[in-house]
Amino acid sequence: MISAIKIKNYRSFINAEAKLSPFTLVIGPNGAGKSNLLRCLRDVFWQNTPNRRGLWGKTPILPLAKQRHLNLASTPCEVQLYLASGTQVVIDENLRPPDGLINPNDLGWYSIDPRTVGLEEPIGPDAVVRTTGKGAVAVLDSLKTGDREDLFETIERHLREYVPTIAKISTRATSERGKILQVREHHINAPFPVSELSEGTRLVLIILCIVFQENAPKVILLEDIDRGLHPRLFQGVVEMLRTTTASTDSQIIATTHNPYMLDQFVDHEDEVLIVEKEDGGSTITSLASRLDSTDSMEQALGELWYGGFVGGVPKPR
């Protein structure tokens, strides 16, 4: 697990640092640098693996030297990671981390498009969920037809918990090598394609596939974890992810703009980071430290954030 990070001269960050938790939630206004924090971790892990582009989509992994802050173009970029084992890893434009300290396969970066789970996918070996969520059908088919039906049943069980109307999920061949995902609901005789489900339900399914796929990444980066999700599902999803990180020694870092998602972190305020822009650079502050300086503790966390009491909101024009 990554217990802390220091960033110097990377994209919108000039000099920032933060402690990370097994499940870290990142909040802040648009354009503050939340995505850049996730990109920084992605680029550090994948810096020397150009073939990751084909696996994780069309987003290129640029050299760190090309991602310096615009105001500090002559100053080298440097990232320091502090691992839970006590090891410190320093990565700059000219230094690769020692072999074995950082494994590119240990990190998965996801900006999920729920619509992807309704599409036909080719079925083959080494199935993995990709950045947008593509691959979920292949992953489920691999688990069901291989020797990890226990993981398939875990995904199916969790999905039924969040959407009780669903009785069963399965795959169906639509071409010689392609399959689609379908579900059967209670009191409905015939299964129907997952593409007919709501985007929120499909998002939950993709997140479940990411977390419970075979050889899942140890560090999972999720952009907009609440995308299309009904607020009543937030608590269950957060509890499931928190339990999963504890039982699998994995780590999740997710961004959100939804105050109701923040409400799920009561008694876990130290797991929330606030990213803001100050003097042209992105800063990172823990929610816990902001709460220490406010006397509005009777309000819900989401209300405090929305009301601007803890920062992390758009500045007035």
XYZ file of C-alpha atoms in Angstrom:
317
model
C 0.000 0.000 0.000
C 1.073 3.588 -0.652
C 0.926 5.394 2.686
C 2.004 8.849 1.460
C 2.983 10.780 -1.671
C 5.017 13.915 -2.363
C 4.710 15.640 -5.743
C 7.008 18.321 -7.130
C 6.394 20.082 -10.429
C 3.945 17.633 -11.990
C 1.139 19.147 -14.080
C -0.867 21.435 -11.759
C 1.129 20.457 -8.658
C 4.113 22.613 -7.698
C 4.860 21.152 -4.280
C 2.244 19.008 -2.527
C 2.095 16.011 -0.250
C -0.584 13.829 1.308
C -1.124 10.755 3.415
C -3.105 7.989 1.727
C -5.419 5.394 3.274
C -6.571 1.951 2.151
C -9.662 3.764 0.811
C -9.020 7.429 0.022
C -11.732 9.785 -1.266
C -10.597 12.909 -3.138
C -12.925 15.922 -3.334
C -12.642 19.431 -4.749
C -13.980 21.693 -7.509
C -13.582 21.078 -11.227
C -10.123 21.928 -12.493
C -8.509 21.793 -9.046
C -6.244 18.841 -9.831
C -8.060 15.756 -8.516
C -7.542 13.869 -11.765
C -3.914 14.998 -11.879
C -3.320 13.303 -8.528
C -4.583 10.030 -9.990
C -2.662 10.584 -13.232
C 0.516 11.137 -11.244
C 0.229 7.715 -9.637
C -0.688 6.155 -12.974
C 2.296 7.700 -14.739
C 4.720 6.697 -11.988
C 3.631 3.059 -12.180
C 3.445 2.935 -15.974
C 6.272 5.294 -16.911
C 8.440 2.575 -18.417
C 5.711 0.356 -19.837
C 4.531 1.916 -23.125
C 2.543 -1.224 -23.949
C 0.078 -0.250 -21.207
C -1.474 2.137 -23.737
C -2.949 -0.742 -25.685
C -4.326 -2.405 -22.578
C -5.817 0.628 -20.881
C -7.128 2.634 -23.835
C -5.842 5.395 -26.092
C -4.494 7.709 -23.381
C -0.735 8.059 -23.930
C 1.663 7.821 -21.001
C 3.864 10.888 -21.444
C 7.407 11.083 -20.048
C 7.544 12.992 -16.770
C 9.789 15.602 -18.411
C 6.855 16.614 -20.619
C 4.463 17.046 -17.694
C 6.143 19.829 -15.759
C 4.093 22.709 -14.377
C 3.873 25.445 -17.020
C 5.349 28.044 -14.653
C 8.321 25.822 -13.781
C 9.259 24.409 -17.154
C 12.970 24.350 -16.299
C 12.543 22.554 -12.951
C 12.573 18.730 -12.996
C 9.524 16.750 -11.952
C 9.888 14.458 -8.941
C 7.512 12.102 -7.149
C 8.172 10.342 -3.859
C 6.098 7.390 -2.699
C 6.128 6.092 0.854
C 5.048 2.461 1.067
C 3.392 0.840 4.069
C 6.432 -1.418 4.371
C 8.516 1.643 5.245
C 10.215 1.814 1.849
C 10.631 5.202 0.160
C 10.586 5.270 -3.642
C 11.874 8.331 -5.521
C 10.977 8.772 -9.186
C 12.147 11.667 -11.314
C 12.695 12.285 -15.002
C 15.990 10.411 -15.050
C 15.551 7.778 -12.355
C 13.676 4.514 -12.569
C 12.601 2.913 -9.309
C 14.573 -0.224 -8.422
C 13.155 -3.403 -9.924
C 10.574 -5.026 -7.695
C 9.545 -1.905 -5.791
C 6.891 -0.844 -8.304
C 5.083 -3.360 -10.490
C 3.002 -1.772 -13.290
C 0.493 -4.616 -12.998
C -0.225 -3.556 -9.412
C -2.092 -0.424 -10.531
C -5.354 -0.034 -12.411
C -6.664 3.354 -13.543
C -10.377 3.636 -14.372
C -12.582 6.345 -15.829
C -15.642 4.183 -16.296
C -18.185 4.595 -19.068
C -21.096 2.391 -17.898
C -22.350 2.069 -21.481
C -19.397 -0.167 -22.345
C -20.701 -3.119 -20.331
C -23.617 -3.561 -22.729
C -21.436 -4.135 -25.796
C -20.350 -7.415 -27.336
C -16.809 -8.388 -26.337
C -14.355 -10.926 -27.714
C -13.725 -13.787 -25.312
C -10.186 -15.009 -24.782
C -7.443 -15.666 -22.244
C -6.020 -13.064 -19.835
C -9.298 -11.167 -19.492
C -8.985 -7.867 -17.618
C -11.233 -4.852 -17.005
C -9.865 -1.888 -18.958
C -9.948 1.833 -18.199
C -13.484 2.544 -19.477
C -14.950 -0.690 -18.130
C -14.548 -2.710 -21.304
C -13.540 -6.268 -20.565
C -16.130 -6.850 -17.840
C -17.985 -9.381 -20.014
C -14.772 -11.280 -20.772
C -13.786 -11.236 -17.091
C -17.144 -12.630 -15.965
C -17.098 -15.300 -18.673
C -13.556 -16.296 -17.710
C -14.496 -16.604 -14.042
C -17.674 -18.568 -14.798
C -16.132 -21.035 -17.246
C -12.746 -21.287 -15.532
C -11.835 -22.411 -12.054
C -12.820 -19.181 -10.233
C -16.563 -19.539 -10.135
C -16.306 -18.446 -6.505
C -15.352 -14.936 -7.681
C -18.214 -14.939 -10.199
C -20.642 -15.849 -7.426
C -19.203 -13.102 -5.206
C -19.841 -10.510 -7.925
C -23.339 -11.857 -8.529
C -24.147 -11.863 -4.802
C -23.018 -8.264 -4.293
C -24.952 -7.108 -7.366
C -28.129 -8.705 -5.983
C -27.571 -6.880 -2.686
C -27.573 -3.508 -4.466
C -30.264 -4.384 -7.022
C -32.606 -6.941 -5.388
C -34.693 -7.369 -8.549
C -31.774 -9.151 -10.246
C -31.782 -12.934 -9.831
C -28.870 -14.036 -12.007
C -26.227 -12.819 -14.457
C -24.859 -14.823 -17.384
C -23.096 -14.471 -20.732
C -24.502 -15.367 -24.148
C -22.632 -16.010 -27.379
C -23.504 -13.561 -30.156
C -20.794 -14.506 -32.651
C -18.033 -17.067 -33.071
C -15.805 -15.389 -30.451
C -18.014 -12.669 -29.003
C -20.418 -12.632 -26.076
C -22.708 -10.173 -24.337
C -23.756 -9.998 -20.710
C -27.359 -10.611 -19.733
C -29.375 -10.681 -16.523
C -32.486 -12.429 -15.341
C -34.823 -10.601 -12.971
C -37.253 -12.129 -10.513
C -40.722 -12.769 -11.969
C -39.396 -12.397 -15.552
C -38.973 -15.636 -17.487
C -36.419 -14.623 -20.103
C -33.011 -12.973 -19.554
C -32.313 -9.637 -21.224
C -29.113 -7.739 -22.154
C -27.323 -5.722 -19.482
C -27.474 -2.790 -21.911
C -31.116 -2.380 -20.865
C -30.171 -1.771 -17.219
C -29.627 1.706 -15.812
C -26.158 3.231 -16.046
C -25.914 3.200 -12.256
C -26.497 -0.561 -12.112
C -23.936 -1.102 -14.849
C -21.450 1.079 -12.973
C -21.853 -1.062 -9.850
C -21.320 -4.194 -11.940
C -18.109 -2.835 -13.478
C -16.737 -1.786 -10.080
C -17.469 -5.281 -8.767
C -15.638 -6.794 -11.745
C -12.639 -4.508 -11.157
C -12.375 -5.409 -7.489
C -13.060 -9.139 -7.773
C -11.441 -10.000 -11.116
C -8.678 -12.570 -10.910
C -5.305 -10.928 -10.174
C -6.992 -7.593 -9.463
C -4.718 -4.525 -9.197
C -3.447 -3.757 -5.702
C -3.906 -0.006 -6.255
C -7.219 0.949 -7.905
C -7.791 4.517 -9.127
C -11.448 5.415 -9.776
C -12.481 8.661 -11.455
C -15.969 9.862 -10.436
C -16.893 6.817 -8.388
C -20.490 8.052 -8.052
C -21.171 8.432 -11.801
C -24.816 7.526 -12.446
C -25.167 5.880 -9.042
C -28.274 6.453 -6.908
C -27.285 8.005 -3.549
C -29.050 5.193 -1.682
C -26.424 2.794 -3.053
C -23.477 4.860 -1.815
C -23.353 3.347 1.661
C -23.358 -0.238 0.416
C -20.717 0.414 -2.239
C -18.417 2.222 0.203
C -18.801 -0.501 2.835
C -18.076 -3.195 0.253
C -14.963 -1.409 -1.007
C -13.723 -0.737 2.522
C -14.197 -4.401 3.462
C -12.475 -5.530 0.269
C -9.394 -3.384 0.823
C -9.077 -4.726 4.358
C -9.381 -8.376 3.309
C -7.214 -8.245 0.166
C -4.482 -5.787 1.209
C -5.478 -3.557 -1.711
C -5.954 0.212 -1.972
C -8.600 2.389 -3.617
C -8.248 6.086 -4.420
C -11.420 7.628 -5.853
C -12.676 11.076 -6.814
C -16.191 12.455 -6.390
C -18.238 15.639 -6.730
C -21.188 14.297 -4.754
C -21.720 15.509 -1.165
C -23.806 12.413 -0.383
C -20.787 10.249 -1.160
C -18.778 12.287 1.339
C -21.457 11.572 3.959
C -20.363 7.923 3.886
C -17.013 8.910 5.416
C -18.303 9.914 8.842
C -15.717 8.672 11.375
C -13.318 8.257 8.444
C -12.588 11.946 7.832
C -8.842 11.265 7.751
C -9.449 9.214 4.582
C -10.703 12.268 2.654
C -8.411 14.656 0.767
C -9.387 18.126 -0.458
C -7.682 19.315 -3.656
C -7.789 23.048 -4.442
C -5.996 25.610 -6.594
C -3.971 28.343 -4.886
C -1.690 30.800 -6.684
C -1.713 28.688 -9.836
C -0.821 25.398 -8.157
C -2.835 22.484 -6.776
C -2.755 21.852 -3.033
C -3.830 18.824 -0.988
C -5.341 19.104 2.492
C -6.948 16.452 4.680
C -10.609 16.902 5.565
C -9.816 16.012 9.177
C -7.515 19.014 9.542
C -10.166 21.343 8.090
C -12.787 20.013 10.489
C -10.502 20.799 13.413
C -10.845 24.481 12.555
C -14.630 24.625 12.080
C -17.400 24.729 14.683
C -20.130 23.376 12.368
C -19.671 19.744 13.350
C -23.414 19.174 13.843
C -23.931 19.354 10.081
C -23.414 16.387 7.775
C -20.040 16.230 6.036
C -21.677 16.752 2.650
C -23.469 19.853 3.903
C -20.232 21.278 5.297
C -18.526 20.720 1.949
C -21.416 22.055 -0.130
C -21.682 25.093 2.143
C -18.005 25.894 1.736
C -17.150 25.436 5.424
C -14.255 23.061 4.665
C -13.208 24.468 1.282
C -12.995 22.386 -1.851
C -15.717 24.346 -3.657
C -15.639 26.596 -6.746
C -14.509 30.125 -5.981
C -17.015 32.927 -6.678
C -16.398 34.884 -9.835
